[in-house]
Amino acid sequence: MRQTGALVLLGTLAHSSVAVSFGLPRGVGPEFAKFYESKAATFKCIGNPSIVIKSSQINDNSCDCPDGSDEPGTAACAYIDPLSPEQPLPGSATGNTNTTSALPGFWCANEGHIGSYVPFMYVNDGVCDYDLCCDGSEEFAHVGGIKCENRCKAIGKEYRRIEEERKKSKERSAESRRALLRDSANLRRQVAAKISELRGEISALEIKKVELQKKFEDVERSERGKVVKNEGQGGKLGVLLSQAKARVKELRETLDKVLDQRDDLQDRVDKLEDILTKFKEEYNPNFNDEGVKAAVKAWEDYAASNGAGKDDIADADIMKVLEEDGEGSGINWAEFTEGDSSDADIVYNLEAYLPAFVRDFVHDKLNQLRVWLVENGILADNPKTGQESLLVKAAREALDAARNDFNTKTSQLEEQEKDLEKDYGPEDIFRALKGRCISSDVGEYEYELCWIDRTMQKSKKGHGNTNMGNFVRIDREYADEEERVDGKSLGKGERMVLRYENGQGCWNGPNRRTDVWLACAEKDELWKVSESEKCVYKMEVGTPAACEDVGEPGVRSKDEL
């Protein structure tokens, strides 16, 4: 069987309304029947009606018309050139033909299947071209003893079965596409609702921030004049003791964090050393790549010197330092803080000797006086104690919480607004696919496509994963491929292409990128992966998202109204 070029006409010709009489010459197609139905003794060349020949010259295996229209059923005019027919040509201004064939080919009726044209060069060439001429009529001369049987009944039956399955598959794909559109529309509504909700919450938080800011300022102002007793003994020694205790606690917590970071870094170093060791063991020393050899030599030097001159601190010593202070370890702060009250403490207990109403009145008046003196610059404020009242602390924490909540909600709003504006393809259809992944095994790798996210190459031998690109945009390009019987090909026509760029860098090359070409299919499926050029990959993917817009069953479109 041979494939055809542009000469093959299918489908519509099989259902042509042009009647073909039984008296037509062999090889005449239904749309050219009108030129051959006349019972006159002469025939006008189709492309050159001024040239008239005898009707008996039709299909006489001699090219008499410049356009070959007198030989619809032979290969005599398969190659029309300036020397065919004989020169000079009567009625021609130049004396030669300089024309092309008026007929597309030899017509095979193919009853029981679909009629089609066969190139004239295939007529009586000793080959049965069943893919074009299933009735075998193009080999009527039985050249070389070849006899092509009529297989149109079986071929037509199989063709109709395949077409019926394609029709059903298209309907299923259309339904899957409609389901995706419904999901995408629902997700878009959820994002829009979330944006509206966040805007309302942010507006309320703005009001709350203003109220808490005012409350904090009022509390701080009212508490500014109050005397606060520091923790521990009075005087400079007590302050120094409190600061030393806080500093030791801070240093111990910092040491604990540094220890955690050291352990994490050691784990990373161990993993990198394992990778480099495996790389050294598995690389081909005969491969003439100076970069690889230099990397291996540097690793060998590093491995040879690793551990030399180290004086590590034992973990037990560090853990001992991290133990909480107390009677059995570190500093026993109780020895410095417990003891008899100092004379300064009497000041804080003086209020016990005053009646309650006098005590409250005196406190209130003294606080008001001190605040007035501080605000007017007469008395210096004393913020160096490092202490604040519980009321001020609570007001500050409430204000900070409101600010943090406001910032969090604002960030979420920005993310949701960007997501709503993002290009998710026609009718937002890829919104429903975002985050889903499909994969396919190709050789020693598994290739993975995650919609609107990234493409990955995963080694089956445990050599790690490679990022082949991150989603950037959606384009459209023209595909020109032969259609497969199973439908798993891009075919011909404009197709959506998802661009995944800025992947992991190649060795001595650019960053990897992937062009994901989409074609209509019942389900998401990765058909083929190829590397068109260095570090540039092409994925051919079937998905309902790429199917044509097919309306709901029973719903008429505008074109049908």
Coordinates of C-alpha atoms in Angstrom, one line a residue:
M1 CA 0.0 0.0 0.0
R2 CA 1.2 3.5 -0.9
Q3 CA 0.4 6.8 0.8
T4 CA -1.1 9.5 -1.4
G5 CA -0.4 13.2 -1.7
A6 CA -2.7 16.1 -2.4
L7 CA -4.4 14.2 -5.3
V8 CA -6.7 12.1 -2.9
L9 CA -10.2 13.5 -2.5
L10 CA -12.4 11.7 0.0
G11 CA -15.7 12.0 1.8
T12 CA -17.7 14.7 -0.1
L13 CA -17.1 13.2 -3.5
A14 CA -18.6 9.9 -2.3
H15 CA -21.8 11.7 -1.6
S16 CA -21.8 14.0 -4.7
S17 CA -25.1 14.8 -6.2
V18 CA -23.7 14.6 -9.7
A19 CA -25.1 11.6 -11.5
V20 CA -22.8 9.2 -13.3
S21 CA -24.3 7.4 -16.3
F22 CA -23.2 3.9 -17.2
G23 CA -21.8 5.2 -20.5
L24 CA -19.0 7.3 -18.9
P25 CA -15.5 6.4 -19.9
R26 CA -13.3 4.6 -17.4
G27 CA -11.7 6.7 -14.7
V28 CA -14.1 9.7 -14.9
G29 CA -15.1 11.2 -11.5
P30 CA -18.6 12.3 -10.7
E31 CA -17.8 16.1 -10.8
F32 CA -16.3 15.7 -14.4
A33 CA -19.2 13.5 -15.7
K34 CA -20.8 16.5 -17.5
F35 CA -17.9 16.7 -19.9
Y36 CA -18.2 13.1 -21.1
E37 CA -22.0 12.4 -21.1
S38 CA -22.5 13.8 -24.6
K39 CA -23.1 11.2 -27.3
A40 CA -21.5 13.4 -29.9
A41 CA -18.8 12.1 -32.1
T42 CA -16.4 14.8 -30.9
F43 CA -14.9 15.8 -27.5
K44 CA -13.7 19.2 -26.4
C45 CA -10.6 19.3 -24.2
I46 CA -11.7 20.5 -20.8
G47 CA -9.0 23.0 -20.3
N48 CA -8.7 23.9 -24.0
P49 CA -12.3 23.8 -25.4
S50 CA -11.1 25.2 -28.7
I51 CA -9.3 21.9 -29.3
V52 CA -11.8 19.3 -30.5
I53 CA -10.9 15.6 -31.0
K54 CA -12.9 12.5 -31.9
S55 CA -14.7 10.7 -29.1
S56 CA -13.0 7.5 -30.1
Q57 CA -9.7 9.1 -29.0
I58 CA -10.8 9.1 -25.3
N59 CA -8.8 6.5 -23.4
D60 CA -6.9 5.3 -26.5
N61 CA -3.7 5.5 -24.5
S62 CA -2.5 8.5 -26.4
C63 CA -2.3 12.0 -24.9
D64 CA -4.2 14.2 -27.4
C65 CA -5.4 17.1 -25.2
P66 CA -2.8 19.5 -23.7
D67 CA -4.5 19.0 -20.2
G68 CA -4.8 15.2 -20.5
S69 CA -8.5 15.3 -20.2
D70 CA -8.9 12.8 -23.1
E71 CA -7.2 10.1 -21.0
P72 CA -9.1 9.8 -17.7
G73 CA -8.7 6.0 -17.5
T74 CA -5.1 5.5 -18.6
A75 CA -1.6 6.5 -17.6
A76 CA -0.8 8.1 -21.0
C77 CA -1.0 11.6 -19.6
A78 CA 0.6 10.9 -16.2
Y79 CA 3.5 13.1 -17.1
I80 CA 2.3 16.2 -19.1
D81 CA 5.2 18.3 -20.4
P82 CA 5.9 20.7 -23.3
L83 CA 6.6 17.7 -25.6
S84 CA 3.2 16.0 -25.0
P85 CA 1.2 16.0 -27.2
E86 CA 3.1 16.3 -30.5
Q87 CA 4.3 19.8 -31.4
P88 CA 3.5 22.3 -32.7
L89 CA 0.1 22.5 -31.0
P90 CA -2.6 24.0 -33.2
G91 CA -4.3 27.0 -31.6
S92 CA -1.5 27.6 -29.1
A93 CA 0.1 31.1 -29.2
T94 CA 3.5 29.6 -28.2
G95 CA 3.2 26.4 -30.2
N96 CA 3.5 24.2 -27.1
T97 CA 1.3 23.0 -24.2
N98 CA 2.8 24.6 -21.1
T99 CA -0.2 23.3 -19.0
T100 CA -1.2 21.0 -16.2
S101 CA -3.7 18.1 -16.0
A102 CA -7.3 19.1 -15.8
L103 CA -8.2 15.8 -14.0
P104 CA -7.0 15.1 -10.4
G105 CA -6.5 11.4 -11.2
F106 CA -8.1 8.1 -12.0
W107 CA -11.5 7.7 -10.3
C108 CA -12.2 4.6 -8.3
A109 CA -15.9 4.3 -7.4
N110 CA -15.2 2.0 -4.5
E111 CA -18.8 0.9 -4.0
G112 CA -19.4 -0.1 -0.4
H113 CA -16.6 2.3 0.8
I114 CA -15.6 5.9 -0.2
G115 CA -14.7 6.8 -3.8
S116 CA -11.3 8.4 -4.4
Y117 CA -8.8 9.5 -7.0
V118 CA -5.7 7.6 -7.7
P119 CA -2.7 9.3 -9.3
F120 CA -2.4 8.5 -13.0
M121 CA 1.1 7.1 -12.5
Y122 CA -0.5 4.3 -10.3
V123 CA -2.8 3.1 -13.1
N124 CA -1.8 -0.4 -14.5
D125 CA 1.6 -0.3 -12.7
G126 CA 1.2 -3.8 -11.4
V127 CA 0.5 -2.8 -7.7
C128 CA -2.9 -3.1 -6.0
D129 CA -3.4 0.2 -4.2
Y130 CA -6.2 -0.9 -1.8
D131 CA -5.8 2.1 0.5
L132 CA -7.0 4.3 -2.4
C133 CA -8.7 2.0 -4.8
C134 CA -10.2 -0.9 -2.8
D135 CA -12.2 -2.2 -5.9
G136 CA -9.0 -2.8 -7.8
S137 CA -10.3 -1.0 -10.9
E138 CA -7.0 0.9 -11.4
E139 CA -5.3 -2.4 -12.5
F140 CA -7.9 -3.3 -15.2
A141 CA -5.2 -4.3 -17.7
H142 CA -3.8 -7.0 -15.4
V143 CA -0.2 -6.0 -16.1
G144 CA 2.2 -8.8 -15.2
G145 CA -0.7 -11.0 -14.5
I146 CA -1.8 -9.0 -11.5
K147 CA -5.4 -9.1 -10.6
C148 CA -6.7 -6.9 -7.8
E149 CA -9.8 -8.3 -6.2
N150 CA -12.6 -6.0 -4.9
R151 CA -12.1 -5.6 -1.1
C152 CA -14.4 -2.6 -0.6
K153 CA -17.0 -4.4 1.4
A154 CA -14.5 -5.5 4.1
I155 CA -12.5 -2.3 4.0
G156 CA -15.6 -0.1 4.1
K157 CA -17.0 -2.1 7.0
E158 CA -13.8 -1.6 9.0
Y159 CA -13.7 2.1 8.0
R160 CA -17.2 2.6 9.2
R161 CA -16.4 0.8 12.5
I162 CA -13.4 3.0 13.1
E163 CA -15.3 6.2 12.1
E164 CA -18.1 5.2 14.5
E165 CA -15.6 4.6 17.3
R166 CA -14.0 8.0 16.5
K167 CA -17.4 9.7 16.7
K168 CA -18.1 8.1 20.0
S169 CA -14.7 9.0 21.3
K170 CA -15.2 12.6 20.1
E171 CA -18.5 12.7 22.0
R172 CA -16.8 11.3 25.2
S173 CA -14.0 13.8 24.8
A174 CA -16.5 16.6 24.4
E175 CA -18.3 15.6 27.6
S176 CA -15.0 15.4 29.5
R177 CA -14.2 18.9 28.2
R178 CA -17.6 20.2 29.4
A179 CA -16.9 18.7 32.8
L180 CA -13.5 20.5 32.9
L181 CA -15.2 23.8 32.0
R182 CA -17.8 23.3 34.7
D183 CA -15.0 22.6 37.3
S184 CA -13.0 25.6 36.0
A185 CA -15.9 27.9 36.2
N186 CA -16.7 26.7 39.8
L187 CA -13.0 27.2 40.8
R188 CA -13.0 30.7 39.3
R189 CA -16.2 31.6 41.3
Q190 CA -14.5 30.3 44.4
V191 CA -11.4 32.6 43.8
A192 CA -13.7 35.6 43.1
A193 CA -15.6 34.8 46.3
K194 CA -12.4 34.5 48.3
I195 CA -11.2 37.9 46.9
S196 CA -14.5 39.5 48.0
E197 CA -14.2 37.9 51.5
L198 CA -10.6 39.0 51.9
R199 CA -11.4 42.6 50.9
G200 CA -14.1 42.7 53.6
E201 CA -11.8 41.3 56.2
I202 CA -9.0 43.7 55.3
S203 CA -11.4 46.7 55.6
A204 CA -12.4 45.5 59.0
L205 CA -8.8 45.0 60.0
E206 CA -7.9 48.5 58.9
I207 CA -10.6 49.9 61.3
K208 CA -9.4 47.5 64.0
K209 CA -5.8 48.6 63.6
V210 CA -6.7 52.2 64.1
E211 CA -8.7 51.4 67.2
L212 CA -6.0 49.2 68.7
Q213 CA -3.3 51.8 67.9
K214 CA -5.3 54.5 69.8
K215 CA -5.9 52.1 72.7
F216 CA -2.3 51.2 72.8
E217 CA -1.3 54.9 72.9
D218 CA -3.8 55.7 75.6
V219 CA -2.7 52.7 77.8
E220 CA 1.0 53.5 77.3
R221 CA 0.3 57.2 78.2
S222 CA -1.6 56.3 81.3
E223 CA 1.0 53.7 82.5
R224 CA 4.0 55.9 81.7
G225 CA 4.0 57.6 85.2
K226 CA 3.7 54.3 87.2
V227 CA 6.7 53.0 89.1
V228 CA 7.5 49.3 88.3
K229 CA 9.5 47.1 90.6
N230 CA 12.2 45.2 88.7
E231 CA 12.7 41.5 89.1
G232 CA 15.3 40.6 91.7
Q233 CA 17.0 42.9 94.2
G234 CA 16.9 46.6 93.9
G235 CA 19.7 48.8 92.9
K236 CA 22.3 48.3 90.2
L237 CA 23.2 44.8 91.3
G238 CA 19.7 43.6 90.9
V239 CA 19.4 45.1 87.4
L240 CA 22.8 43.6 86.4
L241 CA 21.7 40.2 87.7
S242 CA 18.5 40.3 85.7
Q243 CA 20.3 41.3 82.6
A244 CA 23.0 38.6 83.0
K245 CA 20.3 35.9 83.5
A246 CA 18.5 37.0 80.4
R247 CA 21.8 37.2 78.4
V248 CA 22.8 33.6 79.4
K249 CA 19.4 32.3 78.4
E250 CA 19.6 34.1 75.0
L251 CA 23.1 32.7 74.4
R252 CA 22.0 29.1 75.3
E253 CA 19.0 29.4 72.9
T254 CA 21.3 30.7 70.1
L255 CA 23.8 27.8 70.7
D256 CA 20.9 25.4 70.5
K257 CA 19.9 26.8 67.1
V258 CA 23.5 26.8 65.8
L259 CA 23.7 23.1 66.8
D260 CA 20.5 22.3 64.8
Q261 CA 21.9 24.2 61.8
R262 CA 25.2 22.3 62.1
D263 CA 23.4 19.0 62.0
D264 CA 21.4 20.1 58.9
L265 CA 24.5 21.2 57.1
Q266 CA 26.3 18.0 58.0
D267 CA 23.4 16.0 56.5
R268 CA 23.6 18.0 53.2
V269 CA 27.4 17.5 53.1
D270 CA 26.9 13.7 53.5
K271 CA 24.4 13.6 50.7
L272 CA 26.6 15.6 48.4
E273 CA 29.6 13.4 49.2
D274 CA 27.5 10.3 48.3
I275 CA 26.5 11.8 45.0
L276 CA 30.1 12.8 44.1
T277 CA 31.4 9.4 45.2
K278 CA 28.8 7.6 42.9
F279 CA 29.7 10.1 40.1
K280 CA 33.4 9.2 40.4
E281 CA 32.7 5.5 40.4
E282 CA 30.3 5.5 37.5
Y283 CA 31.8 8.0 35.1
N284 CA 33.7 6.9 32.0
P285 CA 37.4 7.9 32.3
N286 CA 37.8 7.4 28.6
F287 CA 35.3 10.1 27.8
N288 CA 37.3 13.1 26.8
D289 CA 35.6 15.9 28.7
E290 CA 38.1 18.1 30.6
G291 CA 35.3 19.6 32.7
V292 CA 34.3 16.1 34.0
K293 CA 37.9 15.1 34.6
A294 CA 38.7 18.3 36.5
A295 CA 35.6 17.8 38.7
V296 CA 36.6 14.2 39.5
K297 CA 40.2 15.3 40.4
A298 CA 38.9 18.1 42.6
W299 CA 36.7 15.5 44.4
E300 CA 39.6 13.1 44.9
D301 CA 41.7 15.9 46.4
Y302 CA 38.9 16.9 48.7
A303 CA 38.3 13.3 49.8
A304 CA 42.0 12.8 50.6
S305 CA 42.2 15.9 52.8
N306 CA 38.8 15.5 54.5
G307 CA 39.1 15.3 58.2
A308 CA 42.8 16.3 58.4
G309 CA 43.6 18.7 61.3
K310 CA 40.1 18.7 62.8
D311 CA 39.6 19.1 66.5
D312 CA 35.9 18.5 66.9
I313 CA 34.0 19.5 70.1
A314 CA 32.2 16.5 71.6
D315 CA 28.5 16.7 71.5
A316 CA 28.3 15.7 75.1
D317 CA 30.2 18.9 76.1
I318 CA 27.8 21.0 74.1
M319 CA 24.7 19.3 75.6
K320 CA 26.1 20.0 79.0
V321 CA 26.3 23.7 78.2
L322 CA 22.7 23.6 77.0
E323 CA 21.4 22.2 80.3
E324 CA 19.1 24.5 82.2
D325 CA 20.7 26.5 85.1
G326 CA 20.0 25.2 88.5
E327 CA 21.5 23.6 91.6
G328 CA 23.1 20.8 89.7
S329 CA 24.3 22.6 86.5
G330 CA 25.3 26.0 85.3
I331 CA 24.5 29.0 87.5
N332 CA 22.2 28.7 90.5
W333 CA 20.5 32.0 90.2
A334 CA 18.4 31.5 93.3
E335 CA 21.6 32.0 95.4
F336 CA 21.7 35.6 94.1
T337 CA 18.0 36.5 94.0
E338 CA 16.8 35.0 97.3
G339 CA 17.4 36.8 100.6
D340 CA 16.2 39.5 102.8
S341 CA 14.4 42.5 101.4
S342 CA 16.4 45.6 100.9
D343 CA 15.5 49.1 102.2
A344 CA 14.2 50.0 98.8
D345 CA 11.5 47.4 99.1
I346 CA 9.9 49.4 101.8
V347 CA 8.9 52.0 99.2
Y348 CA 6.8 49.4 97.4
N349 CA 5.2 48.3 100.7
L350 CA 4.4 51.8 102.0
E351 CA 1.0 51.7 100.4
A352 CA 0.0 48.9 102.8
Y353 CA -0.1 51.5 105.7
L354 CA -2.6 53.8 103.8
P355 CA -6.3 53.5 103.7
A356 CA -7.7 52.1 100.5
F357 CA -9.5 55.3 99.3
V358 CA -6.4 57.5 100.2
R359 CA -4.0 55.0 98.5
D360 CA -6.1 55.1 95.2
F361 CA -6.5 58.9 95.3
V362 CA -2.7 59.4 95.9
H363 CA -1.7 57.0 93.2
D364 CA -4.0 58.6 90.7
K365 CA -2.9 62.1 91.4
L366 CA 0.8 61.2 91.4
N367 CA 0.5 59.3 88.1
Q368 CA -1.3 62.3 86.5
L369 CA 1.4 64.6 87.8
R370 CA 4.2 62.5 86.5
V371 CA 2.7 62.1 83.1
W372 CA 2.2 65.8 82.8
L373 CA 5.8 66.5 83.9
V374 CA 7.2 63.9 81.3
E375 CA 5.0 65.2 78.5
N376 CA 6.1 68.8 79.2
G377 CA 9.8 68.0 79.4
I378 CA 10.1 68.9 83.1
L379 CA 10.8 65.3 84.2
A380 CA 12.8 62.8 82.1
D381 CA 11.1 59.6 81.2
N382 CA 12.8 56.4 82.4
P383 CA 12.4 53.7 79.7
K384 CA 15.7 52.0 80.5
T385 CA 14.3 49.7 83.1
G386 CA 13.2 47.3 80.3
Q387 CA 9.9 46.7 82.0
E388 CA 6.4 47.5 80.9
S389 CA 3.1 46.9 82.6
L390 CA 0.8 44.0 81.7
L391 CA -1.7 46.4 80.3
V392 CA 0.8 48.0 77.9
K393 CA 2.1 44.5 77.0
A394 CA -1.4 43.3 76.2
A395 CA -2.2 46.4 74.2
R396 CA 1.0 46.1 72.2
E397 CA 0.5 42.3 71.5
A398 CA -3.1 43.0 70.4
L399 CA -1.9 45.7 68.0
D400 CA 0.9 43.5 66.6
A401 CA -1.5 40.6 66.1
A402 CA -3.8 42.9 64.1
R403 CA -1.0 44.2 62.0
N404 CA 0.3 40.6 61.3
D405 CA -3.2 39.5 60.4
F406 CA -3.7 42.5 58.1
N407 CA -0.4 41.8 56.3
T408 CA -1.3 38.1 55.9
K409 CA -4.7 38.9 54.5
T410 CA -3.2 41.5 52.1
S411 CA -0.7 38.9 50.8
Q412 CA -3.4 36.4 50.3
L413 CA -5.5 39.0 48.4
E414 CA -2.6 39.8 46.1
E415 CA -2.1 36.0 45.4
Q416 CA -5.8 35.5 44.7
E417 CA -6.0 38.5 42.4
K418 CA -3.0 37.3 40.4
D419 CA -4.5 33.9 40.1
L420 CA -7.8 35.4 38.8
E421 CA -5.9 37.3 36.1
K422 CA -3.6 34.4 35.1
D423 CA -4.0 32.9 31.6
Y424 CA -5.5 29.4 32.1
G425 CA -6.2 29.0 28.4
P426 CA -9.6 29.1 26.5
E427 CA -12.5 29.6 28.9
D428 CA -10.1 29.1 31.8
I429 CA -10.1 25.4 31.1
F430 CA -6.6 24.6 32.6
R431 CA -7.7 26.0 35.9
A432 CA -9.3 22.6 36.6
L433 CA -6.1 20.8 35.7
K434 CA -3.7 22.9 37.7
G435 CA -1.6 20.7 39.9
R436 CA -2.5 17.4 38.3
C437 CA 0.3 15.4 36.8
I438 CA 0.6 12.7 34.1
S439 CA 3.7 10.6 33.3
S440 CA 5.1 8.1 30.8
D441 CA 8.0 5.7 30.8
V442 CA 10.6 6.3 28.0
G443 CA 13.7 4.1 28.2
E444 CA 15.5 4.6 31.5
Y445 CA 13.5 7.7 32.4
E446 CA 10.0 8.6 33.6
Y447 CA 8.8 11.8 32.1
E448 CA 6.2 13.8 34.1
L449 CA 4.0 16.8 33.1
C450 CA 2.3 18.8 35.8
W451 CA -0.3 21.1 34.3
I452 CA 0.5 24.8 34.6
D453 CA 3.4 23.9 36.9
R454 CA 6.5 22.1 35.7
T455 CA 7.9 19.2 33.6
M456 CA 10.3 16.6 35.1
Q457 CA 12.7 13.8 34.0
K458 CA 13.0 11.1 36.7
S459 CA 15.7 8.5 36.5
K460 CA 14.7 4.9 37.1
K461 CA 18.2 4.1 38.4
G462 CA 17.9 6.5 41.3
H463 CA 20.1 9.2 39.8
G464 CA 17.7 12.0 40.9
N465 CA 15.1 14.1 39.1
T466 CA 15.7 16.9 36.6
N467 CA 13.5 19.9 36.2
M468 CA 12.8 20.3 32.4
G469 CA 11.0 23.7 32.7
N470 CA 8.5 25.7 34.6
F471 CA 5.2 26.9 33.1
V472 CA 5.4 30.4 31.5
R473 CA 2.6 30.8 28.9
I474 CA 0.2 29.3 26.3
D475 CA 0.9 29.7 22.6
R476 CA -0.5 28.3 19.4
E477 CA 1.4 26.7 16.5
Y478 CA 0.7 24.8 13.4
A479 CA 1.2 21.0 13.4
D480 CA 1.8 19.0 10.3
E481 CA 1.9 15.3 11.2
E482 CA 0.3 12.1 9.7
E483 CA -2.7 11.0 11.7
R484 CA -2.5 7.6 13.4
V485 CA -5.2 5.0 13.4
D486 CA -5.4 5.1 17.2
G487 CA -5.7 8.9 17.1
K488 CA -2.6 9.4 19.3
S489 CA -0.9 12.1 17.1
L490 CA -1.0 15.8 16.7
G491 CA -2.4 15.6 13.1
K492 CA -2.6 18.7 11.0
G493 CA -3.8 22.2 12.0
E494 CA -3.3 24.8 14.7
R495 CA -2.6 23.4 18.2
M496 CA -2.1 24.8 21.7
V497 CA 1.4 24.7 22.9
L498 CA 2.3 25.1 26.6
R499 CA 5.7 26.7 27.2
Y500 CA 7.8 25.4 30.1
E501 CA 11.1 27.3 30.5
N502 CA 14.0 28.1 32.9
G503 CA 14.5 24.5 33.9
Q504 CA 17.6 22.9 35.3
G505 CA 20.8 23.9 33.4
C506 CA 22.4 21.4 31.1
W507 CA 26.0 20.4 31.4
N508 CA 27.9 23.1 29.4
G509 CA 24.5 24.1 27.9
P510 CA 21.5 26.3 28.4
N511 CA 18.6 25.8 30.8
R512 CA 16.2 23.1 29.8
R513 CA 12.8 23.9 28.4
T514 CA 9.9 21.9 27.1
D515 CA 7.2 22.6 24.5
V516 CA 4.0 20.7 25.4
W517 CA 1.9 20.2 22.2
L518 CA -1.7 19.3 22.9
A519 CA -4.2 17.3 20.8
C520 CA -7.8 16.2 21.5
A521 CA -8.2 12.9 23.5
E522 CA -10.7 11.3 25.9
K523 CA -8.3 11.5 28.9
D524 CA -5.0 13.2 29.8
E525 CA -2.2 11.1 28.4
L526 CA 1.5 11.7 27.6
W527 CA 2.0 10.1 24.2
K528 CA 5.6 11.0 23.1
V529 CA 8.7 12.8 24.4
S530 CA 11.5 13.8 22.1
E531 CA 14.6 16.1 22.3
S532 CA 14.4 18.3 19.2
E533 CA 17.7 20.0 20.1
K534 CA 20.1 20.1 23.0
C535 CA 18.1 20.6 26.2
V536 CA 14.9 21.5 24.2
Y537 CA 12.2 18.9 24.7
K538 CA 8.9 18.3 22.9
M539 CA 6.0 16.5 24.6
E540 CA 3.0 15.4 22.6
V541 CA 0.0 15.1 25.0
G542 CA -3.7 14.2 24.5
T543 CA -6.3 15.9 26.7
P544 CA -10.0 16.8 26.6
A545 CA -8.9 20.4 27.2
A546 CA -7.6 20.6 23.6
C547 CA -10.8 19.3 22.0
E548 CA -13.0 21.5 19.8
D549 CA -15.9 23.4 21.4
V550 CA -18.7 20.9 21.1
G551 CA -22.1 22.0 22.4
E552 CA -24.3 20.1 24.8
P553 CA -26.3 17.3 23.1
G554 CA -29.6 18.7 21.9
V555 CA -28.5 22.3 22.2
R556 CA -28.5 24.3 18.9
S557 CA -25.6 26.6 18.2
K558 CA -26.0 30.1 16.7
D559 CA -25.0 28.8 13.3
E560 CA -27.8 26.3 13.4
L561 CA -30.5 28.8 14.2

